[in-house]
mmCIF file of the C-alpha atoms, coordinates in Angstrom:
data_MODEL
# 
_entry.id   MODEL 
# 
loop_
_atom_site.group_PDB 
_atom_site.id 
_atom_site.type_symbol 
_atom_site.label_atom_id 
_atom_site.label_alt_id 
_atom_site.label_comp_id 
_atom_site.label_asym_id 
_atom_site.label_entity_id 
_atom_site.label_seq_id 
_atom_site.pdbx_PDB_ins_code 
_atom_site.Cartn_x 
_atom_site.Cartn_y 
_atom_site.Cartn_z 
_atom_site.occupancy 
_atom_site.B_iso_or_equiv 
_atom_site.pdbx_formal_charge 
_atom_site.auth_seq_id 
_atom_site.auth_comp_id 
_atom_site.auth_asym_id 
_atom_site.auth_atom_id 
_atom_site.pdbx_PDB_model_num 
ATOM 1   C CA . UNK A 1 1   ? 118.200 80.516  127.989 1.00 0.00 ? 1   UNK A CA 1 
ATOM 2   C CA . UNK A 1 2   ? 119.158 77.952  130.481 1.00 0.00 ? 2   UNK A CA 1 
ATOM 3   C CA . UNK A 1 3   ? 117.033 75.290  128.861 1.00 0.00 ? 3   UNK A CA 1 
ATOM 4   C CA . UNK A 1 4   ? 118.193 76.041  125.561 1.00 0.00 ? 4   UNK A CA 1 
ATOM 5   C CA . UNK A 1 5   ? 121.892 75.343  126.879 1.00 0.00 ? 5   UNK A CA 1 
ATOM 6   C CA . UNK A 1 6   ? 120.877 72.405  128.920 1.00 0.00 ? 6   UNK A CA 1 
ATOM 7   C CA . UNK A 1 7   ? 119.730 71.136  125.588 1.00 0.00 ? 7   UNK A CA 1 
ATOM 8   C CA . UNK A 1 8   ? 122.892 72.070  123.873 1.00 0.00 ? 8   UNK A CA 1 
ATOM 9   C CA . UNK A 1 9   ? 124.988 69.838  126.571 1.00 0.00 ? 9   UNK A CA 1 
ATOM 10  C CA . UNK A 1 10  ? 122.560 66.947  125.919 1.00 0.00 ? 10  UNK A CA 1 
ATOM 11  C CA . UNK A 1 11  ? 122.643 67.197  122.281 1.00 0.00 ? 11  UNK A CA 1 
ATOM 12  C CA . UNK A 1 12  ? 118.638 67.354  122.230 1.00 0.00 ? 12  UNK A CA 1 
ATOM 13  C CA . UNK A 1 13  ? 117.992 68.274  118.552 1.00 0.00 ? 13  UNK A CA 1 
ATOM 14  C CA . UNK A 1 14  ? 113.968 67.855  118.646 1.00 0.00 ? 14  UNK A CA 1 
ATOM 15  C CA . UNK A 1 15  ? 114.136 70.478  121.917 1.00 0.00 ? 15  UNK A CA 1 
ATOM 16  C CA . UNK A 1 16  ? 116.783 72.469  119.992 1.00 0.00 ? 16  UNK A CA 1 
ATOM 17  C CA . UNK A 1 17  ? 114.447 72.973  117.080 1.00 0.00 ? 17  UNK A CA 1 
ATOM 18  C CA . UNK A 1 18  ? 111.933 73.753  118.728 1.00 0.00 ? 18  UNK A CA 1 
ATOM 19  C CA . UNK A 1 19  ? 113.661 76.446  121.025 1.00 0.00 ? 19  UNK A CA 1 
ATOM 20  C CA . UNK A 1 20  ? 114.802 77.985  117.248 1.00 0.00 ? 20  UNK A CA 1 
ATOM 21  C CA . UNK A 1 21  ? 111.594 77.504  115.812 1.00 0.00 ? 21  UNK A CA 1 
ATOM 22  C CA . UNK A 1 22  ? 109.734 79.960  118.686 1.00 0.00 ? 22  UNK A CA 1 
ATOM 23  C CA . UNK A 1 23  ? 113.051 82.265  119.248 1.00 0.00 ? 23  UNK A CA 1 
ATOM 24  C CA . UNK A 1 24  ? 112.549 83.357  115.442 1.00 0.00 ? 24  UNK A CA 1 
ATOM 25  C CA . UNK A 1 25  ? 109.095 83.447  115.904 1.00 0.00 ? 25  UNK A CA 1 
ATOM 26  C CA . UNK A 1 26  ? 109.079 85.761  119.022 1.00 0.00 ? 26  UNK A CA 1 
ATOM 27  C CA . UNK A 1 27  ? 111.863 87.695  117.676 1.00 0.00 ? 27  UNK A CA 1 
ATOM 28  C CA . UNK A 1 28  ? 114.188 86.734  120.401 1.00 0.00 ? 28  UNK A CA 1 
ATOM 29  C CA . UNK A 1 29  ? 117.430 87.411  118.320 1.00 0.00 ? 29  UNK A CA 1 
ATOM 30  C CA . UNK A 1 30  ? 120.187 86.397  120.902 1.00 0.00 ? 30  UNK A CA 1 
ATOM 31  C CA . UNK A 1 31  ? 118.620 82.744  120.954 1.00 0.00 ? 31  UNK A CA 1 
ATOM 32  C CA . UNK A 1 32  ? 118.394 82.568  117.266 1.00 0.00 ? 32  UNK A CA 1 
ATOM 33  C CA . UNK A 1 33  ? 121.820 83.862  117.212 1.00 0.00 ? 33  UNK A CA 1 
ATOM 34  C CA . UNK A 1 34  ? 123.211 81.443  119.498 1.00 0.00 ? 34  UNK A CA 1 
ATOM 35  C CA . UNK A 1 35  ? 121.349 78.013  117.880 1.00 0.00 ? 35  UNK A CA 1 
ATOM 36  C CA . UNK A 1 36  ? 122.605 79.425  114.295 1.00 0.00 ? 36  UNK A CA 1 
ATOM 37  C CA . UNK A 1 37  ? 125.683 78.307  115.694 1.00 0.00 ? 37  UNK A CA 1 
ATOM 38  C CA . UNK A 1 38  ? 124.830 74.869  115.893 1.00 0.00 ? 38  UNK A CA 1 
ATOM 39  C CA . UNK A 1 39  ? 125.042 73.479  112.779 1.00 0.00 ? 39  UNK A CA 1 
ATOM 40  C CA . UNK A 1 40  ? 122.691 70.327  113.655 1.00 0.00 ? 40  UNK A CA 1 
ATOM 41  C CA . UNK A 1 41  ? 119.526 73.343  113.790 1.00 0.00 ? 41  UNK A CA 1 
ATOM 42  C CA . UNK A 1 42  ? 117.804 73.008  111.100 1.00 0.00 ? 42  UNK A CA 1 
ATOM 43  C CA . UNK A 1 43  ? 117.090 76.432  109.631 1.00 0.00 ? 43  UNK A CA 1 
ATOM 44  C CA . UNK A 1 44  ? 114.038 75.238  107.518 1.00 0.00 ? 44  UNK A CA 1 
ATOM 45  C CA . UNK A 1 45  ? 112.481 73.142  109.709 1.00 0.00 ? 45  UNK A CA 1 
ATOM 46  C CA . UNK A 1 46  ? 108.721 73.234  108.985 1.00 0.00 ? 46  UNK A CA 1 
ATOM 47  C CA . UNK A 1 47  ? 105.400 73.810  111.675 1.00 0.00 ? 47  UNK A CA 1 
ATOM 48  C CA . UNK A 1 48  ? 101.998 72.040  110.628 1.00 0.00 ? 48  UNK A CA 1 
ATOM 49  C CA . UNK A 1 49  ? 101.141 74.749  108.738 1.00 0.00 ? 49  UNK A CA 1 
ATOM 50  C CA . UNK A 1 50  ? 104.624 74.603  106.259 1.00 0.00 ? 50  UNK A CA 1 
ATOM 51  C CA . UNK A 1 51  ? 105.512 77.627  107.824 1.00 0.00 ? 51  UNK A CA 1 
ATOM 52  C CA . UNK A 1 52  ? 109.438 77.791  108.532 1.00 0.00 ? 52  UNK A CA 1 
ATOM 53  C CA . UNK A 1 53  ? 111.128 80.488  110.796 1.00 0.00 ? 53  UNK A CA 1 
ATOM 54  C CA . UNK A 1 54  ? 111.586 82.531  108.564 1.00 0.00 ? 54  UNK A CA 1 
ATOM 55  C CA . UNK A 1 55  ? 108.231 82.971  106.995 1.00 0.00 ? 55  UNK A CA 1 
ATOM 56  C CA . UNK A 1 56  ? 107.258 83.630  111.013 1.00 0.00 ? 56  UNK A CA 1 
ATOM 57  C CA . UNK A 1 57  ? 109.901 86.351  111.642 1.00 0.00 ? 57  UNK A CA 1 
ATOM 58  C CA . UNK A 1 58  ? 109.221 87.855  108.527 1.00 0.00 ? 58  UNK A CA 1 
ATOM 59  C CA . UNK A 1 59  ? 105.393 88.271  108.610 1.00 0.00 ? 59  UNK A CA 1 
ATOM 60  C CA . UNK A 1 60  ? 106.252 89.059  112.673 1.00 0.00 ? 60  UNK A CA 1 
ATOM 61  C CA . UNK A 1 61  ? 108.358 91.804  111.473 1.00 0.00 ? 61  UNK A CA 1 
ATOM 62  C CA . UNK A 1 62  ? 111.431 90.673  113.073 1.00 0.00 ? 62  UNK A CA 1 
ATOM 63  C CA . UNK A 1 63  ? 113.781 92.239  110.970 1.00 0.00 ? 63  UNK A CA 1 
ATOM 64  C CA . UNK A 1 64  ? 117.114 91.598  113.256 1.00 0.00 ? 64  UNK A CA 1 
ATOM 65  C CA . UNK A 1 65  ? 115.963 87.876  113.201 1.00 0.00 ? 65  UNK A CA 1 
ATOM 66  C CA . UNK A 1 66  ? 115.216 87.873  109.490 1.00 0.00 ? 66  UNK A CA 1 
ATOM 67  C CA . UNK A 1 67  ? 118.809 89.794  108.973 1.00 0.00 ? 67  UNK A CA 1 
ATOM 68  C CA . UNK A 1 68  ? 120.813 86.421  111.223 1.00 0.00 ? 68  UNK A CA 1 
ATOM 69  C CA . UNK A 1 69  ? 119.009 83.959  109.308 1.00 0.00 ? 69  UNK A CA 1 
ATOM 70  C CA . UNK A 1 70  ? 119.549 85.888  105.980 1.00 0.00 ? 70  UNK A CA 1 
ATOM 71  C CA . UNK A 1 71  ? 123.306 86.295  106.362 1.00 0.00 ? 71  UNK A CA 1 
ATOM 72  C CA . UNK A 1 72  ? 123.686 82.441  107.734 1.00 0.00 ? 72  UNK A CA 1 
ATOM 73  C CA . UNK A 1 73  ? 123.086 81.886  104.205 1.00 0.00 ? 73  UNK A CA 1 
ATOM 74  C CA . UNK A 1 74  ? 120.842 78.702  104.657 1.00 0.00 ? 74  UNK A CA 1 
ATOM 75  C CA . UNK A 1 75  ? 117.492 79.414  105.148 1.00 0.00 ? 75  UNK A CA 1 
ATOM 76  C CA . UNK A 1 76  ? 115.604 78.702  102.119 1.00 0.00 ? 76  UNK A CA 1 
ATOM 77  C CA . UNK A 1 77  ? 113.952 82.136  101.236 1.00 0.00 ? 77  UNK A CA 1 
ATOM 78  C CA . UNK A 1 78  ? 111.510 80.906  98.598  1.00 0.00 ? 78  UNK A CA 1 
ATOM 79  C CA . UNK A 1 79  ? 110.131 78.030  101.166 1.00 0.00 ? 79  UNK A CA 1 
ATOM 80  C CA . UNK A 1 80  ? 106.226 78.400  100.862 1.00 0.00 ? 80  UNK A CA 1 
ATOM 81  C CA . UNK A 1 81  ? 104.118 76.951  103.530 1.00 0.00 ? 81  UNK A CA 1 
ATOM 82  C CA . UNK A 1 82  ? 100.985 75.083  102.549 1.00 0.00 ? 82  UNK A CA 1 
ATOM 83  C CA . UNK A 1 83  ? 99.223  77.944  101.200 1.00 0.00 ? 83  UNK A CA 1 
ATOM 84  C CA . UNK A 1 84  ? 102.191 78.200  98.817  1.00 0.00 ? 84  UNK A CA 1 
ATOM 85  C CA . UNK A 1 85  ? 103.430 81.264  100.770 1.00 0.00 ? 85  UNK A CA 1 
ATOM 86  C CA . UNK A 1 86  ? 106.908 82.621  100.505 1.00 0.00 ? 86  UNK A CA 1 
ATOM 87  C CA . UNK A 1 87  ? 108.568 84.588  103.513 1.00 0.00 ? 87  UNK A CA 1 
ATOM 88  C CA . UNK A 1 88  ? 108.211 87.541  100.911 1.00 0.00 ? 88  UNK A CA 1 
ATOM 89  C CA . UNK A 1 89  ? 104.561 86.931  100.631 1.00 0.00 ? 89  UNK A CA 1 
ATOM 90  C CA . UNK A 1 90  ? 104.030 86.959  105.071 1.00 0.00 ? 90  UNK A CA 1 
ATOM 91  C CA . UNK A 1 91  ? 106.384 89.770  105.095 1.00 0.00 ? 91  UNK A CA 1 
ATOM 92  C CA . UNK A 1 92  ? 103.807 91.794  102.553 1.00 0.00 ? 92  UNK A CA 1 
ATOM 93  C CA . UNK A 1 93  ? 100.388 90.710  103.459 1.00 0.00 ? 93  UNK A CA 1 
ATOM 94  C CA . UNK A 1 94  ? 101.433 92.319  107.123 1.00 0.00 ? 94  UNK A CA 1 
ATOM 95  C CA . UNK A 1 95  ? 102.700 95.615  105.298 1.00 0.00 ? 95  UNK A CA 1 
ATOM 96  C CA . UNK A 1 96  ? 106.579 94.620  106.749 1.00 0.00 ? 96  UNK A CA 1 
ATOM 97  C CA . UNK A 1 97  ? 108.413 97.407  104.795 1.00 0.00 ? 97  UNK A CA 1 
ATOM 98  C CA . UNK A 1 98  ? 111.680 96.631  106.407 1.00 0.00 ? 98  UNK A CA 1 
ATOM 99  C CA . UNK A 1 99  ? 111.323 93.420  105.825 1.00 0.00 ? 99  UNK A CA 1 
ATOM 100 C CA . UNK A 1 100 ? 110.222 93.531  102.540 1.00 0.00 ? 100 UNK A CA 1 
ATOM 101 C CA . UNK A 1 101 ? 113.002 95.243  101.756 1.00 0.00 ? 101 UNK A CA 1 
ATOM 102 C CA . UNK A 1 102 ? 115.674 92.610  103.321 1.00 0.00 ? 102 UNK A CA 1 
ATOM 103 C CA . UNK A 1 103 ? 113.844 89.832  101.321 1.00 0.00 ? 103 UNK A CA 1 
ATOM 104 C CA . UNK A 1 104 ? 114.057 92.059  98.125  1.00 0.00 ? 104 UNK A CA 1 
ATOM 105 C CA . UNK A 1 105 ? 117.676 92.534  98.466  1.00 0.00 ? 105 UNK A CA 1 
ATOM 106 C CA . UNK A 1 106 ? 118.473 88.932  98.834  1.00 0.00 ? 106 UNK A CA 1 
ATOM 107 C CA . UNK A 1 107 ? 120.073 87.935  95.351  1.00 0.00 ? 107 UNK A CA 1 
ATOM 108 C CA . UNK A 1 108 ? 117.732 84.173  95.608  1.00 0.00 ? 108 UNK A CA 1 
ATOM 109 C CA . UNK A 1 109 ? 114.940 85.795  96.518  1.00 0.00 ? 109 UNK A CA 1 
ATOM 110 C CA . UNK A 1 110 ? 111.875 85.361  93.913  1.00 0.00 ? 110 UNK A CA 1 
ATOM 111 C CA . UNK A 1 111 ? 109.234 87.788  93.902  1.00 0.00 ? 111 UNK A CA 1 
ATOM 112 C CA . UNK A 1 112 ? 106.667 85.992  91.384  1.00 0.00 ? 112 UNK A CA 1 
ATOM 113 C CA . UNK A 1 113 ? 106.479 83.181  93.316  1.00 0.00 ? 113 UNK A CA 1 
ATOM 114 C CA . UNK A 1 114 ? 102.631 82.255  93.775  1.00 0.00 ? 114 UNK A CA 1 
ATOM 115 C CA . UNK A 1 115 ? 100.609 80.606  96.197  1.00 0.00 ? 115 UNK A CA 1 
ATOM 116 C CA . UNK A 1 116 ? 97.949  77.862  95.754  1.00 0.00 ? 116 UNK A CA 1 
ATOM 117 C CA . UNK A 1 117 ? 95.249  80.649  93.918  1.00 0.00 ? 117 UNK A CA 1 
ATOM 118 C CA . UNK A 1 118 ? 98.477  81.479  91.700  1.00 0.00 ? 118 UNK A CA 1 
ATOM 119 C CA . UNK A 1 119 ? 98.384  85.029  93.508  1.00 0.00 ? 119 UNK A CA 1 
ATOM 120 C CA . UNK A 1 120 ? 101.921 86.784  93.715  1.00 0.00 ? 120 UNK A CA 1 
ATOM 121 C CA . UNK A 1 121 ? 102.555 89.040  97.084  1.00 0.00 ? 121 UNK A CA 1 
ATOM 122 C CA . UNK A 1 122 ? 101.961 92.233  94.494  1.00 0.00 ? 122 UNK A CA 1 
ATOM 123 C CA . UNK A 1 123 ? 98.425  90.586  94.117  1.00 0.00 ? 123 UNK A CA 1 
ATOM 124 C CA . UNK A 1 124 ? 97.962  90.605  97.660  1.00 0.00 ? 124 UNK A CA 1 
ATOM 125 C CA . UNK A 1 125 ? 98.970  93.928  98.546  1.00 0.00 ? 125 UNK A CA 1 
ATOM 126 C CA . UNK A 1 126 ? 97.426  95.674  96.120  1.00 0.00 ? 126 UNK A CA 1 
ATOM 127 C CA . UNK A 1 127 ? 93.532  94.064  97.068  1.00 0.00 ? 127 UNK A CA 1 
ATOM 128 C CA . UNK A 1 128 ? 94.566  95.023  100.670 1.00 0.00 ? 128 UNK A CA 1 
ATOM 129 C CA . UNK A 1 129 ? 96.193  98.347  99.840  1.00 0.00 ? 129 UNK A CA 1 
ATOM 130 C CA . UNK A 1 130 ? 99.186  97.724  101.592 1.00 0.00 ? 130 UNK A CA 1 
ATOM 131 C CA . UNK A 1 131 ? 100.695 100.992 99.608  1.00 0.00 ? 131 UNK A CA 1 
ATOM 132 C CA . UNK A 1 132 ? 104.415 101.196 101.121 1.00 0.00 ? 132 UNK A CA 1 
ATOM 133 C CA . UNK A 1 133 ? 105.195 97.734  100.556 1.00 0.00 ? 133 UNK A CA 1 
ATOM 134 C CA . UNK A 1 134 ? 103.036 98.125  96.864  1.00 0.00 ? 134 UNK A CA 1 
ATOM 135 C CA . UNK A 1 135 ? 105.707 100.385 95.904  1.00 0.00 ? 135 UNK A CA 1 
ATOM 136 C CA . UNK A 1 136 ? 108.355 98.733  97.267  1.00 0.00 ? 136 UNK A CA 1 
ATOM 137 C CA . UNK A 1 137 ? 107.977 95.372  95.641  1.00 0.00 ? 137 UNK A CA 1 
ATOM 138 C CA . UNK A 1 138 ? 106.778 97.792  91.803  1.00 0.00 ? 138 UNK A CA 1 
ATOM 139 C CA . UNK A 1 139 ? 110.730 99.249  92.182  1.00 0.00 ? 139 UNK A CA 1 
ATOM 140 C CA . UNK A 1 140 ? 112.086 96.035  92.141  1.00 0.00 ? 140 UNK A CA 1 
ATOM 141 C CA . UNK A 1 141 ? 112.730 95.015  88.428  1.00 0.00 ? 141 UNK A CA 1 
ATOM 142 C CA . UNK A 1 142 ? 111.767 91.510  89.414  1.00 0.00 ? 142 UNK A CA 1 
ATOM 143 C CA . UNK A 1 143 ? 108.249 91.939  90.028  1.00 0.00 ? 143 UNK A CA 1 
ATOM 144 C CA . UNK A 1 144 ? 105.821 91.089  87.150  1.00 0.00 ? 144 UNK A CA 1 
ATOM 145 C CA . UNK A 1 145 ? 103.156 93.977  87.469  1.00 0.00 ? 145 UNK A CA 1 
ATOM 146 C CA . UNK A 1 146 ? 100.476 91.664  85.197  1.00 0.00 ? 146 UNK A CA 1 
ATOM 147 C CA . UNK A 1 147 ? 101.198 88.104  86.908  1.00 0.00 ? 147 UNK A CA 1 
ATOM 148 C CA . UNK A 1 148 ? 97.597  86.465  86.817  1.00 0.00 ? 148 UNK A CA 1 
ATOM 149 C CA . UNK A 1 149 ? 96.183  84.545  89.514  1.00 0.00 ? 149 UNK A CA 1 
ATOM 150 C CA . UNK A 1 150 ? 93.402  81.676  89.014  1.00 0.00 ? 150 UNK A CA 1 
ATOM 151 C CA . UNK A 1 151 ? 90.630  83.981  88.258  1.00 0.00 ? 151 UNK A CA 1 
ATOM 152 C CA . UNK A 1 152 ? 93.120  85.849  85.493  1.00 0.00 ? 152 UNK A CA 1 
ATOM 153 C CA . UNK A 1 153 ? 93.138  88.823  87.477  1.00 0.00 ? 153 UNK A CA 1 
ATOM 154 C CA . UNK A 1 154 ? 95.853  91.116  87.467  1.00 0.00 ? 154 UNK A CA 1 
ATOM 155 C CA . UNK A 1 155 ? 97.260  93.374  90.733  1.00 0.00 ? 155 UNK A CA 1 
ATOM 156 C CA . UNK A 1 156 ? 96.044  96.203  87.852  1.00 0.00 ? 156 UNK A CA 1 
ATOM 157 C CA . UNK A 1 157 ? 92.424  94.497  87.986  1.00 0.00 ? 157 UNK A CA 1 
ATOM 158 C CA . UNK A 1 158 ? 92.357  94.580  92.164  1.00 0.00 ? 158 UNK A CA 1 
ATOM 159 C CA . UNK A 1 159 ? 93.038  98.439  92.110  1.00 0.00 ? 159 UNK A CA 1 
ATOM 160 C CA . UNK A 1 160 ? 90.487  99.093  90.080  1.00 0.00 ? 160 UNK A CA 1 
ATOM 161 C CA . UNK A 1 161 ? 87.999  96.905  91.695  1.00 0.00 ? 161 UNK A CA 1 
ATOM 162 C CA . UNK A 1 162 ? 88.882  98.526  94.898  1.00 0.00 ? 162 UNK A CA 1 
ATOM 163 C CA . UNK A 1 163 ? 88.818  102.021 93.552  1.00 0.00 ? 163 UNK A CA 1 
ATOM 164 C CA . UNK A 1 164 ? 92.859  102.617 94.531  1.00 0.00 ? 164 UNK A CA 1 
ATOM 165 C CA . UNK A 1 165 ? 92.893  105.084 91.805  1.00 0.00 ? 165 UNK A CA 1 
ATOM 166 C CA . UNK A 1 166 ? 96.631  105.856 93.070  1.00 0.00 ? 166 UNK A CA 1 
ATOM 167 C CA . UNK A 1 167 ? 97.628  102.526 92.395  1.00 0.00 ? 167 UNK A CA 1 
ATOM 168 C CA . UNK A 1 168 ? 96.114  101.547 89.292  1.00 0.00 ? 168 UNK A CA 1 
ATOM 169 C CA . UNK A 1 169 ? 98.186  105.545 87.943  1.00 0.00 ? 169 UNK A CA 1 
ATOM 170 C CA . UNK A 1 170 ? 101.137 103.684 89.220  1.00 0.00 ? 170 UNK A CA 1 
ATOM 171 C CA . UNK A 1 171 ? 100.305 100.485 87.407  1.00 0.00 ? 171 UNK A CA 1 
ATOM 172 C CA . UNK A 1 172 ? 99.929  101.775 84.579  1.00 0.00 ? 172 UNK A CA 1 
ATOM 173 C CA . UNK A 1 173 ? 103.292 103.851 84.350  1.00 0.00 ? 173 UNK A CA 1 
ATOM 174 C CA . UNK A 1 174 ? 104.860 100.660 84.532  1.00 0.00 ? 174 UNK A CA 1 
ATOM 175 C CA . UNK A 1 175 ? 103.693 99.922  80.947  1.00 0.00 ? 175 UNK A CA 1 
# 
């Protein structure tokens, strides 16, 4: 923490970036909570790969990180990275329940969103049999259950592909 207030007292905004950018990433929440303070941080600063801190504490599971930067109110919750993924979407392809659920509660948030195949985080999930968050993101009214991705597949057309004859019963009690 010492560098991160030496950079404070010189007004460093590149260092001060970066110190946010890898606090939210490692899930060190009493760094984040301190730089949220400083409104020069920029709370959707981008890596190479699009990704903003966010979308890393999310998919991390960082869920007291995600909660600071969700109630500071200005980190953009549908930023995708450049595989057109949301912090929703890295929060569900690592099964992040709690997460997941944060995200979901957050009035801006949009479920649907899809990335570059035009695959929605219930596409994902279901291939990959994440099951809790499955379910979690099905109970939100939201979600579009028959969202089609490049290939027109549906989340119903995964399950039964993969044989998650629990999930495609579920899928189809949503029609």
């Amino acid at each position: 923490m010492p560098q991160v207030t030496l950079a404070l007292r010189k007004g460093d905004s590149a260092a001060l970036h970066r110190f946010f950018f890898h606090a939210a990433k490692e899930g060190t929440e009493k760094i984040v909570e301190k730089l949220l303070a400083v409104k020069e941080v920029n709370r959707n600063h981008r890596d190479d790969g699009g990704q903003t801190a966010l979308s890393h504490a999310a998919g991390r599971g960082h869920v007291k990180v995600v909660r600071l930067l969700l109630e500071d109110g200005s980190a953009d919750v549908n930023s995708r990275d450049n595989n057109g993924w949301t912090p929703l979407f890295h929060a569900a392809a690592h099964n992040r329940t709690e997460v997941v659920n944060l995200l979901l509660a957050h009035p801006n948030v949009d479920p649907n969103i899809k990335d570059l195949k035009q695959r929605t985080p219930l596409s994902y999930v279901t291939e990959n049999r994440c099951f809790e968050v499955f379910k979690l993101l099905l109970a939100d009214p939201d979600v579009d259950p028959d969202s089609k991705d490049f290939e027109q597949r549906t989340p119903l057309s995964y399950a039964v592909e993969e044989k998650y004859y629990d999930m495609v019963g579920i899928l189809l009690d949503t029609h």
